[in-house]
XYZ file of C-alpha atoms in Angstrom:
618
model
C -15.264 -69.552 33.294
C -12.099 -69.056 35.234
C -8.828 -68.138 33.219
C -5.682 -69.799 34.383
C -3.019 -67.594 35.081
C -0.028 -67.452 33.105
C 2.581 -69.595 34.419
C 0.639 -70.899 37.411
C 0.410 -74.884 36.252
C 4.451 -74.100 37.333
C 5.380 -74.278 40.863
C 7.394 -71.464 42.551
C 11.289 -72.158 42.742
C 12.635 -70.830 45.875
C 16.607 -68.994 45.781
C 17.614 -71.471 47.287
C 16.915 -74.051 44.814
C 17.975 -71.532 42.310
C 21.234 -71.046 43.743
C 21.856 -74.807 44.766
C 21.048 -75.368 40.589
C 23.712 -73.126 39.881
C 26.522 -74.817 41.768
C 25.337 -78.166 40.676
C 25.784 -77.233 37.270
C 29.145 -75.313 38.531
C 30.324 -79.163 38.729
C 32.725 -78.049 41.770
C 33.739 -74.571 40.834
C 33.615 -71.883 43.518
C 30.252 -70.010 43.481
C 31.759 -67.186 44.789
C 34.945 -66.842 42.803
C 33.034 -67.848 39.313
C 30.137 -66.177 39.081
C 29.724 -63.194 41.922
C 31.740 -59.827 40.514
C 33.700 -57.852 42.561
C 33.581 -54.436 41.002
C 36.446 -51.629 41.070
C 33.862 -49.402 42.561
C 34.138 -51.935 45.646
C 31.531 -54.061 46.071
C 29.721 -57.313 45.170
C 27.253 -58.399 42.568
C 25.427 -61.097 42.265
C 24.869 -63.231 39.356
C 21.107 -63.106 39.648
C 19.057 -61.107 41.969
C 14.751 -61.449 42.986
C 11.565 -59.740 44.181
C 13.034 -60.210 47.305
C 16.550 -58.701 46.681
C 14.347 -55.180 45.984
C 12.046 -54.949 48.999
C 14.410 -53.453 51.666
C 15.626 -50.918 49.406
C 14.538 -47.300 50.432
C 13.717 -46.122 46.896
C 11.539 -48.606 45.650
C 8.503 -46.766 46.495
C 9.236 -43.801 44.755
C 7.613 -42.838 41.753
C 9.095 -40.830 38.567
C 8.860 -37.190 39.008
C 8.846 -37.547 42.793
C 11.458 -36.674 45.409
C 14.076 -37.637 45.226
C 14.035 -38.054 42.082
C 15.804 -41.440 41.460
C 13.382 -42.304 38.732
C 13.575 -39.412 37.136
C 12.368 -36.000 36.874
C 9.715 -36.331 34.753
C 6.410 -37.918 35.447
C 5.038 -39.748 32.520
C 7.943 -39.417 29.097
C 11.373 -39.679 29.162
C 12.461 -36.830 26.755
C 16.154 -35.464 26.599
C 17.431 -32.811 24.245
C 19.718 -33.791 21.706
C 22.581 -31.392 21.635
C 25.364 -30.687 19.265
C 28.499 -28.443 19.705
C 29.494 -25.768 17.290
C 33.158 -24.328 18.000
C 32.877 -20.898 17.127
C 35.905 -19.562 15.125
C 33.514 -17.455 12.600
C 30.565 -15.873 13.529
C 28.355 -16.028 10.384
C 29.611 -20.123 9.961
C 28.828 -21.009 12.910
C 25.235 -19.033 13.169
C 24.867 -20.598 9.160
C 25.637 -24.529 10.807
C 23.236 -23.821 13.886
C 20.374 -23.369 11.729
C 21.462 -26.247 9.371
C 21.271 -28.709 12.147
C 18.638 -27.377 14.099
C 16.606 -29.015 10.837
C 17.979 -32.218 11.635
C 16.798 -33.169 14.778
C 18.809 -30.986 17.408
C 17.098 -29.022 19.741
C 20.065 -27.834 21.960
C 22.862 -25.859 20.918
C 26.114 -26.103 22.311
C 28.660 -22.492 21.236
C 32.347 -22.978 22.235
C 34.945 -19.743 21.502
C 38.400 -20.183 21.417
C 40.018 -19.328 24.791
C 41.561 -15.896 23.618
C 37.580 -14.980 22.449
C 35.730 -11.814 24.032
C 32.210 -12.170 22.485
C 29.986 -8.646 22.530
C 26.697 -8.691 22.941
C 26.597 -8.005 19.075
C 28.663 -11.389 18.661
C 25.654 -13.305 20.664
C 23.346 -11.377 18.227
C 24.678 -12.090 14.992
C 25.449 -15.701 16.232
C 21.994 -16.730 16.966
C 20.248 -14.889 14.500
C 16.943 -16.373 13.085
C 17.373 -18.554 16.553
C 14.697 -17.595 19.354
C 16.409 -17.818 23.032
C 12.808 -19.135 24.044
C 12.513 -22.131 21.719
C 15.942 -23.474 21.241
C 18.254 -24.158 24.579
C 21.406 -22.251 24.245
C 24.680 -23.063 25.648
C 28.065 -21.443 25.818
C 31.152 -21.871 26.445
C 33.401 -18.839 27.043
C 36.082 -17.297 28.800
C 34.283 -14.493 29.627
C 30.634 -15.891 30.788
C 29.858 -13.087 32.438
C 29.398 -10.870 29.321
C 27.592 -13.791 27.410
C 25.215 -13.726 30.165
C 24.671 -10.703 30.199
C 24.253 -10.512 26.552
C 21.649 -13.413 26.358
C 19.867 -11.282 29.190
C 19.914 -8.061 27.245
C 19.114 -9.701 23.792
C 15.946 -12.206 25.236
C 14.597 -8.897 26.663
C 15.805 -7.094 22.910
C 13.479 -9.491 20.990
C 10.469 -9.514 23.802
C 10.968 -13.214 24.768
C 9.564 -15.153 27.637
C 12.278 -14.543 29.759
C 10.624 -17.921 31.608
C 11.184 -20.263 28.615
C 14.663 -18.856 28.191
C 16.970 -21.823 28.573
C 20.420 -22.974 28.415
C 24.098 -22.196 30.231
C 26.973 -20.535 29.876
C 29.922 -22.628 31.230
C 31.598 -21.654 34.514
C 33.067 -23.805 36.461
C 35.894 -22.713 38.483
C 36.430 -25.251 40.753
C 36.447 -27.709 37.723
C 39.067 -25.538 36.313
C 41.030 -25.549 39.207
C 40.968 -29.644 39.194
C 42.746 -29.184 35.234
C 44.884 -26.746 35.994
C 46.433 -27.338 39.365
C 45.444 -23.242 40.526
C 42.516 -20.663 39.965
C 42.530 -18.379 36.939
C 42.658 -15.441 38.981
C 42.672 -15.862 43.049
C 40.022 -18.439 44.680
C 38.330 -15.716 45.751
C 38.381 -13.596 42.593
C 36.898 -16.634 40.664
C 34.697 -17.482 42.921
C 32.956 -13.863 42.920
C 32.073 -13.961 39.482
C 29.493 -16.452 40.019
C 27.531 -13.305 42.404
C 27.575 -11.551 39.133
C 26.538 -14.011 37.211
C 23.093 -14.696 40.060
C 22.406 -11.185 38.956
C 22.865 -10.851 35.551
C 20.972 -14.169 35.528
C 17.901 -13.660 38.167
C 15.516 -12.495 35.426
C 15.978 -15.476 33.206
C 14.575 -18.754 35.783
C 15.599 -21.534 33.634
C 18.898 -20.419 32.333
C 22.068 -21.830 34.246
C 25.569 -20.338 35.296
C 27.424 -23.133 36.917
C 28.202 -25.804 34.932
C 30.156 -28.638 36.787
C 32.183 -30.310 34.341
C 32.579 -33.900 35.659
C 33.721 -35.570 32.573
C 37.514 -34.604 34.573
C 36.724 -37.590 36.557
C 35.851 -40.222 33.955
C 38.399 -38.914 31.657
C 41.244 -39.185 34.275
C 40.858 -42.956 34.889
C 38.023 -42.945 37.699
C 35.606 -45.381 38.576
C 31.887 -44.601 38.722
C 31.676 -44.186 42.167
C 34.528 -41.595 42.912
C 33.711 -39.836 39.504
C 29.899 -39.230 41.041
C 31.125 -38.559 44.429
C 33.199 -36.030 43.580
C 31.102 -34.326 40.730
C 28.556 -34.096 43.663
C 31.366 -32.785 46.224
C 31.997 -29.994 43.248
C 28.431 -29.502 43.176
C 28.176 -28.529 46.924
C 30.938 -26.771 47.442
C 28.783 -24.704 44.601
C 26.308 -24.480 47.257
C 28.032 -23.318 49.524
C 29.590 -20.548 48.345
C 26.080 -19.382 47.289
C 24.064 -19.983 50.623
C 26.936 -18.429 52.549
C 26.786 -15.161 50.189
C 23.114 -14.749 51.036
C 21.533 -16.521 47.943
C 18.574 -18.601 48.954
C 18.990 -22.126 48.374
C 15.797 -22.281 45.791
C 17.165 -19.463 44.032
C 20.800 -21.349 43.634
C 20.087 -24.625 43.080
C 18.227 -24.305 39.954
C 21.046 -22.421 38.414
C 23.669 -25.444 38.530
C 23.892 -27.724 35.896
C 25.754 -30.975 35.629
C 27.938 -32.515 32.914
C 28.915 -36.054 33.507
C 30.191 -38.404 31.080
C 29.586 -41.760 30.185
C 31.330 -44.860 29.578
C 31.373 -48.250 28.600
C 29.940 -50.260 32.091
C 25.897 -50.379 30.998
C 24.354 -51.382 33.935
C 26.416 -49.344 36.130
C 26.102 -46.178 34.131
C 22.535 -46.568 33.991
C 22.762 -46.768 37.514
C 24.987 -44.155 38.004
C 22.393 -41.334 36.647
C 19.447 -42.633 38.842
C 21.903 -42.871 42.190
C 23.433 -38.952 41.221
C 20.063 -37.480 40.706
C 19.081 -39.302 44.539
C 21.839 -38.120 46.062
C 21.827 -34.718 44.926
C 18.064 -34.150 45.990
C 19.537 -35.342 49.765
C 22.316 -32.781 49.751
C 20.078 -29.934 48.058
C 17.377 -30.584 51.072
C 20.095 -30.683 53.424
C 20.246 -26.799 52.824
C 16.779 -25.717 54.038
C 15.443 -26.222 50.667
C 11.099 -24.682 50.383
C 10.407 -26.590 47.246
C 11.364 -29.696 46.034
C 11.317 -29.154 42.596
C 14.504 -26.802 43.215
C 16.047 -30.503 43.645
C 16.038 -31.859 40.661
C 19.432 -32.193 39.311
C 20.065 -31.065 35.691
C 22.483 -33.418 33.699
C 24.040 -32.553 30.716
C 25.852 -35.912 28.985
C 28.556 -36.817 26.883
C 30.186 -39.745 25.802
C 33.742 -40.170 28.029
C 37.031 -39.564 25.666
C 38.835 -42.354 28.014
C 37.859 -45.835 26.160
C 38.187 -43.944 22.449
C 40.594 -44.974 20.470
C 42.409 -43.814 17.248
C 43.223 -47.294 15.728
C 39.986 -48.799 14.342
C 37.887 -45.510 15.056
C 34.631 -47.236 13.693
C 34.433 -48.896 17.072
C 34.063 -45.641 18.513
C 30.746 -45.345 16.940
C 29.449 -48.600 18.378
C 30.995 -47.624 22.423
C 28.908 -44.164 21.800
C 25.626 -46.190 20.873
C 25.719 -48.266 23.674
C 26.783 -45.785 26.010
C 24.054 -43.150 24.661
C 21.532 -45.948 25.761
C 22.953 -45.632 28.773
C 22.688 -42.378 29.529
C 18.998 -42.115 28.174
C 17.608 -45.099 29.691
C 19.833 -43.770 33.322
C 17.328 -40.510 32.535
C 19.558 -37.132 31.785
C 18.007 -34.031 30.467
C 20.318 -33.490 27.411
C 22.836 -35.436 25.056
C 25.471 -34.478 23.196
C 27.062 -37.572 21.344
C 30.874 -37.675 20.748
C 31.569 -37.908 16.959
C 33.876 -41.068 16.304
C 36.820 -38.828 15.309
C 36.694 -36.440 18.086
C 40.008 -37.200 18.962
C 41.737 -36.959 15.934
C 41.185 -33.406 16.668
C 38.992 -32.940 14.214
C 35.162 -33.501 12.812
C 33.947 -33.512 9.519
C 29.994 -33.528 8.318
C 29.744 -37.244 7.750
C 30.776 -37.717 12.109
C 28.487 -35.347 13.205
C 25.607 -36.414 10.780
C 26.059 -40.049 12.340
C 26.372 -38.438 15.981
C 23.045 -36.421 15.439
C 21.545 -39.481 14.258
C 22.372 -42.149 16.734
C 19.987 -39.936 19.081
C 17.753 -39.761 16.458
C 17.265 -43.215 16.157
C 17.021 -44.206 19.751
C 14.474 -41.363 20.448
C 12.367 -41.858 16.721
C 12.641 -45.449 15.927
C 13.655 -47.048 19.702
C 10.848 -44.882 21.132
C 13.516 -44.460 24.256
C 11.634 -41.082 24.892
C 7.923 -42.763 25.346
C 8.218 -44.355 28.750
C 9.717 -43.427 32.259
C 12.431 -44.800 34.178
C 12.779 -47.597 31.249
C 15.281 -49.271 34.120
C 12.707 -49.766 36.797
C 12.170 -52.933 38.320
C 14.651 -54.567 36.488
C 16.008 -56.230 39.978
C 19.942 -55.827 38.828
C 19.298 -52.150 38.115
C 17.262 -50.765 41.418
C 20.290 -53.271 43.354
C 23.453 -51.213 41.326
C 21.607 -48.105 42.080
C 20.967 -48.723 46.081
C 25.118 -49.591 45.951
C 26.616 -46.633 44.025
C 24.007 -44.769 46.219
C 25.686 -46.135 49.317
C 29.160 -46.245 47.922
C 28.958 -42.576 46.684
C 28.180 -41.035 49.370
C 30.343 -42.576 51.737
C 32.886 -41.637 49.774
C 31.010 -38.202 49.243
C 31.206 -38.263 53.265
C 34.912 -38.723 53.390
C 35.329 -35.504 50.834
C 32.967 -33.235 53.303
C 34.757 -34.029 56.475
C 38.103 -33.305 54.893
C 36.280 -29.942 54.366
C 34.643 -29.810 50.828
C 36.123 -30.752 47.538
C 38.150 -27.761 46.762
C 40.427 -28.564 50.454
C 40.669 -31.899 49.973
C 41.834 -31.557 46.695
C 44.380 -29.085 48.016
C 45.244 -31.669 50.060
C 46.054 -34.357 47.438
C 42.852 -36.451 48.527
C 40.980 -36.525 45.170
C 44.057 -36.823 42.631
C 45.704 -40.163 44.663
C 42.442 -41.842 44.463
C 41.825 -41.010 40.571
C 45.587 -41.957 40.317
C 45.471 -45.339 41.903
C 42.234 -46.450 40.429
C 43.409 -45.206 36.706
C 46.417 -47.241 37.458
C 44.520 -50.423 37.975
C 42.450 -49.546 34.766
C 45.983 -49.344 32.941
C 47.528 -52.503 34.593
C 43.465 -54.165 33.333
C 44.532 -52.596 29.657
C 48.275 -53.804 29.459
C 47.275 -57.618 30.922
C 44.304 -57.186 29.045
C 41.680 -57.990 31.400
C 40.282 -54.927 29.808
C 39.554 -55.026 26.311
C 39.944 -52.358 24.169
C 38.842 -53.549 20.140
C 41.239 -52.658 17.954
C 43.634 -52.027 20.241
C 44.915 -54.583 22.701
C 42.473 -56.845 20.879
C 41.870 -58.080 17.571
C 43.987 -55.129 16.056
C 43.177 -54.795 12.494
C 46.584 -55.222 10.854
C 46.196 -53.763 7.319
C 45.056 -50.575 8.888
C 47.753 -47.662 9.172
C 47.502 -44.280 11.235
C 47.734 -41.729 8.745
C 47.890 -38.505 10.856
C 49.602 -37.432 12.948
C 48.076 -37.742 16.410
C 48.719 -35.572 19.599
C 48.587 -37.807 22.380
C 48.216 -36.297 25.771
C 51.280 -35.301 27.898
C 51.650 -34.285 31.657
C 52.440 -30.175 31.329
C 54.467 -28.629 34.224
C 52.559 -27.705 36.933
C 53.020 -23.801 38.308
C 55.135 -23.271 41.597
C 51.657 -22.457 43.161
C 49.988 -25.084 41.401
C 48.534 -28.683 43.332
C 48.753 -31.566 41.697
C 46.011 -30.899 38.606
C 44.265 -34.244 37.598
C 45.479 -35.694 34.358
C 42.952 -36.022 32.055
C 44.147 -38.898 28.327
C 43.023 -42.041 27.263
C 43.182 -45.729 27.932
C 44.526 -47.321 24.805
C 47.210 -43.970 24.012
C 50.303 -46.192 25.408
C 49.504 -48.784 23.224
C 48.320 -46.272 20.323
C 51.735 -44.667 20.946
C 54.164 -48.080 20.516
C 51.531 -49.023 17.049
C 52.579 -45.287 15.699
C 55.751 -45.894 16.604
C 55.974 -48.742 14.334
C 53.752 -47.338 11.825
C 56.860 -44.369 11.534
C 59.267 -46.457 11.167
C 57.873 -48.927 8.529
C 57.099 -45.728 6.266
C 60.964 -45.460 5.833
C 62.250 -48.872 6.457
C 60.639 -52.609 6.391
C 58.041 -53.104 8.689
C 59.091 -55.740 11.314
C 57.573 -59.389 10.288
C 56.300 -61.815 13.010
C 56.806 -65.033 11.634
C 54.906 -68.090 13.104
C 57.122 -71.224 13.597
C 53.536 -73.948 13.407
C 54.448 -77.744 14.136
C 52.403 -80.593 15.604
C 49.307 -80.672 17.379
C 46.758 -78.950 14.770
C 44.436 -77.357 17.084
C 46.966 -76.312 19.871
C 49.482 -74.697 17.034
C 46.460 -72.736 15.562
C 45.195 -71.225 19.080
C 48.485 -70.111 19.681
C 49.133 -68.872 16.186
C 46.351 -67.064 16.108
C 47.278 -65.838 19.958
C 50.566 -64.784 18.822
C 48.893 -63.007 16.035
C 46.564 -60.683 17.731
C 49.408 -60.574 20.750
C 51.984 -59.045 18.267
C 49.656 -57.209 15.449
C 48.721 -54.792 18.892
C 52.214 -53.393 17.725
C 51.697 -52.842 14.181
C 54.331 -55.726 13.480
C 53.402 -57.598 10.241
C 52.178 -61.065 10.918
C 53.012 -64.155 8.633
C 50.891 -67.004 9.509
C 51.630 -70.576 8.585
C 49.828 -74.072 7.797
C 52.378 -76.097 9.311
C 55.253 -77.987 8.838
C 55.801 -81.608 8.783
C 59.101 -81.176 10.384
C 60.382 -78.995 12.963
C 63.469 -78.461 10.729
C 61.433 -77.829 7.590
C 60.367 -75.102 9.805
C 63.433 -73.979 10.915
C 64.883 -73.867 7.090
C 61.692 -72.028 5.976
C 62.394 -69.372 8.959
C 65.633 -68.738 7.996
C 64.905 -68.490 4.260
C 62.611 -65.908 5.192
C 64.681 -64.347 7.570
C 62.109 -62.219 9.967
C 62.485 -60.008 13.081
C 60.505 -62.365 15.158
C 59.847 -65.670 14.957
C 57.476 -67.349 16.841
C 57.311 -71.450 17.728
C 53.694 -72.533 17.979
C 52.576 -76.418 19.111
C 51.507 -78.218 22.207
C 52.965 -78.133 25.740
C 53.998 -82.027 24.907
C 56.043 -80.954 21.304
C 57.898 -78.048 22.919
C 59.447 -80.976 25.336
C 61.078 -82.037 21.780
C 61.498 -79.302 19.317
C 61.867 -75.654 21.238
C 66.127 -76.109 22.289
C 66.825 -77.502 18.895
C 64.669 -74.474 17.011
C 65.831 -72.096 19.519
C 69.458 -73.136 18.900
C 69.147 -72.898 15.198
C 67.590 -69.365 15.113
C 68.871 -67.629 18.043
C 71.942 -65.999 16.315
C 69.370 -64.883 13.147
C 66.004 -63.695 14.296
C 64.275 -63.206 17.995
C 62.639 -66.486 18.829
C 59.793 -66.657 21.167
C 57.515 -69.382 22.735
C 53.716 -69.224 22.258
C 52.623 -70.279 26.005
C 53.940 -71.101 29.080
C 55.135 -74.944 29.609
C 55.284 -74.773 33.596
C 57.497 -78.180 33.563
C 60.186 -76.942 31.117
C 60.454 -72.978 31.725
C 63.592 -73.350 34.245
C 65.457 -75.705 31.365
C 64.491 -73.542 28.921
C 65.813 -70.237 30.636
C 68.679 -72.098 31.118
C 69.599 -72.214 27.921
C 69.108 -68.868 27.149
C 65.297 -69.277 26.208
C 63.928 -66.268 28.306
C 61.327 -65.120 25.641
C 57.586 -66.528 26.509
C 54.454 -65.141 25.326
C 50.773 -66.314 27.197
C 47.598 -64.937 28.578
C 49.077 -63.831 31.513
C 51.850 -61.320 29.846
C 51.895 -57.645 30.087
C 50.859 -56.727 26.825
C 52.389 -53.251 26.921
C 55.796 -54.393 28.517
C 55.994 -57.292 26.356
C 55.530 -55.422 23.300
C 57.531 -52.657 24.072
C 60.660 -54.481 24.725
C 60.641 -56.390 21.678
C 59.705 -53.145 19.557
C 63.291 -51.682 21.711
C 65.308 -54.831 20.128
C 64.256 -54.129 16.760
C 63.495 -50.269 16.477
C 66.372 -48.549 18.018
């Protein structure tokens, strides 16, 4: 007996009749303006892609495991290590925490010394005591990487390990450095010589890296996807480079660069991000003469990007780090570290790492996230994001090589005016709040108050010999700054009241009440809602009874025609009085009178804000 196929009593339904469906039910809106995005990364997606959207693009035929490697590097699992930073400021603490955790789950260890910190060779011993080099991946961040190289060398030989199965990094990565800081450390060529000694004191131990190129700069300066992969890849072969040109075989330097990239909030085009870097850097590996294609594969370190994090609310940093930990897993990186939802408070305590640790631990244990590979392919919207970072990034990657390799054209000012402009379009998204950041320009949570003092980031001088260094801070710190602000002054005086002035049209006065609300509580201002009144002059009577900073008329377009001049008249000389919306047909006899203060969906949240906090808080 024949089985009928699933779905095959339907008939096929061409894109055509697809898309003519959609604009029918459009009911006259623009297709194209509606429903297709155009991305900051500059260009187009569609609101539904097909089988047939997939079969021109070059990579569809790959398979995981296979140059060049855009589904992965791994054949049939998609396991990452779960990695958690120690910061070293005692030896025996920090080797007592690494084998804590390393119980719970992590199998990559992340050491970072203060700046001023020389570790011996003794220091590496005592710090990973009771930890083998060969089992656990080691990484380390110092400023003399050299020496900890060296040291891991000495001590894997020391303890008779499989020098083979050592694995890990130290972090070096002057050109990143040079992006932070505007100059080199030492000279460009004295920092770029240490990397020679580092090949040797490295060449016994295979999987153990020495270049670690730190593009989390990127994301945490305001980039978009595209420019941040570009230019972590232009980093990357400048890295080459240098080697090839110093008589290092290609095969032999590849392998020893590793990648740290950060990830954000956009989950498709993160996802994407990971497959398209791990294409491209296959093409510009082979581009060297590369023997075997293995040496391709492009090591990626993650963690979650500082930029979107936020102070206010901090909770919400634990959901952005889920979601964008899914990202980076299902996108297919080799190792994780997971930022701890008060990171930038400046410190971490036992209860944010435990739930760090364990967001991994979840996704890998109880999401099975490690079982299958490529976990994105076929989905049609992620191989189509992929094939257009691929082609976006390295056009742009293009651009960077003819202006002679990242480290001129940053000299040049290239790199930093592109971050610049496209961080101030992700600023401009913030303030008008196209971009929403919880807690912050939306939905603030107006019982809480900041109760430490935060250091938010500031530009520092650049040197006399310095370039423009990129500026690394975070998305919501403007409007973190004006809350604090606020926050300061109500500890030694009355916090400023927002007072809502509600008449008329029920539904109309509560949207904008509740508008007004959120618009105003992004300050830290203290919001007093109201029912209603019956009368616009009961209203004006209980507003001056009251007698607030702010007061704020809420009703319909139609009721503003008859009660905003006589309210405005009555409380101007008291209290700042502001309309909820933007009546087109009585603006220009409003401002006439006086009435300049409007508040709507189209206000600069950050401007706004800030002017009235300057009337009240002097």
């Amino acid at each position: 007996m024949d089985k009928e196929k699933l779905f095959e009593a339907f008939p096929p339904v061409s894109t055509k009749e697809w898309k003519e469906k959609i604009i029918k039910d459009l009911k006259g809106a623009d297709y194209d303006k509606k429903l297709v995005w155009r991305t900051n990364e500059g260009f187009e997606v569609q609101p539904f892609y097909r089988t047939e959207d997939t079969k021109d693009l070059p990579h569809m035929s790959i398979l995981p495991g296979n140059f060049p490697y855009v589904r992965g590097n791994k054949t049939k699992q998609n396991s990452w290590l779960i990695r958690q930073d120690i910061k070293v400021d005692d030896i025996d603490t920090a080797n007592a925490k690494a084998l804590d955790i390393r119980l719970k789950g992590v199998d990559s260890l992340g050491f970072c010394f203060d700046c001023d910190a020389k570790p011996s060779v003794d220091d590496i011993e005592k710090l990973c005591e009771n930890i083998r080099f060969d089992l656990m991946n080691l990484n380390f961040k110092s400023s003399n990487p050299l020496e900890v190289a060296q040291s891991v060398d000495k001590l894997a030989k020391k303890y008779n390990r499989d020098l083979e199965k050592v694995s890990g990094s130290v972090q070096y990565d002057p050109i990143g450095d040079f992006s932070r800081c505007g100059q080199f450390k030492d000279s460009q060529e004295e920092s770029m010589k240490v990397l020679l000694d580092l090949n040797n004191a490295t060449s016994h131990l295979p999987a153990f890296k020495y270049i670690t190129v730190n593009g989390t700069i990127f994301s945490n300066a305001g980039a978009g996807i595209v420019s941040e992969l570009a230019y972590t890849l232009a980093m990357g072969a400048d890295y080459l480079t240098y080697l090839t040109d110093n008589d290092i075989d290609i095969d032999q330097a590849a392998p020893k660069i590793k990648f740290h990239m950060a990830v954000g909030s956009e989950y498709f085009m993160e996802i994407a991000k990971f497959r398209a870097a791990r294409y491209l850097w296959a093409k510009i590996v082979n581009a060297y003469g590369l023997d075997h294609q293995d040496n391709a594969k492009m090591n990626i370190h993650c963690s979650n990007t500082q930029w979107n994090k936020t102070v206010y609310d901090p909770y919400v940093n634990m959901l952005r780090t889920t979601t964008e930990t899914m990202s980076a897993i299902i996108g297919g990186i080799d190792s994780m570290s997971v930022l701890p939802y008060n990171t930038i408070f400046g410190q971490t305590n036992e209860f944010s790492e435990r739930i760090a640790r364990n967001q991994q631990l979840v996704l890998k244990g109880e999401s099975y996230f490690d079982k299958v590979a490529d976990i994105g392919a076929g989905s049609y919207y992620i191989e189509n994001l992929t094939d257009k970072i691929i082609k976006a990034a390295w056009e742009k990657f293009i651009a960077i090589d003819e202006a002679g390799g990242y480290t001129e054209a940053f000299k040049k000012g290239i790199i930093q005016e592109t971050v610049k402009q496209e961080a101030n379009k992700k600023n401009m998204d913030i303030a008008t709040r196209k971009k929403s950041i919880l807690g912050t320009n939306q939905y603030p949570n107006n019982s809480e108050k900041l109760e430490i003092t935060i250091n938010f980031s500031e530009k520092k001088p650049v040197g006399k010999d310095a370039v423009e260094p990129l500026y690394t801070y975070r998305g919501a710190e403007m409007i973190e700054k004006l809350r604090a602000k606020t926050d300061n002054y109500a500890e030694n005086g009355k916090r400023p009241v927002v007072w809502m002035l509600t008449y008329g049209n029920l539904a109309m006065r509560k949207a904008r009440s509740q508008f007004a609300g959120n618009f105003f509580g992004c300050a830290g201002f203290e919001i007093v809602d109201n029912l209603g009144f019956k009368t616009i002059e009961e209203g004006i009577e209980a507003a001056k009874a009251t007698k607030p900073e702010i007061v704020v008329i809420c009703s319909s377009d139609d009721e503003y025609a008859e009660i905003a001049e006589p309210a405005f008249n009555a409380l101007k000389d008291d209290t700042i009085v502001i309309l909820a919306g933007y009546p087109k047909d009585l603006v220009e006899k409003l401002q006439n009178i006086g009435f300049t203060n409007f508040v709507h969906v189209r206000s600069n949240l950050l401007d706004e804000l800030t002017r009235y906090q300057s009337m009240i808080i002097k």
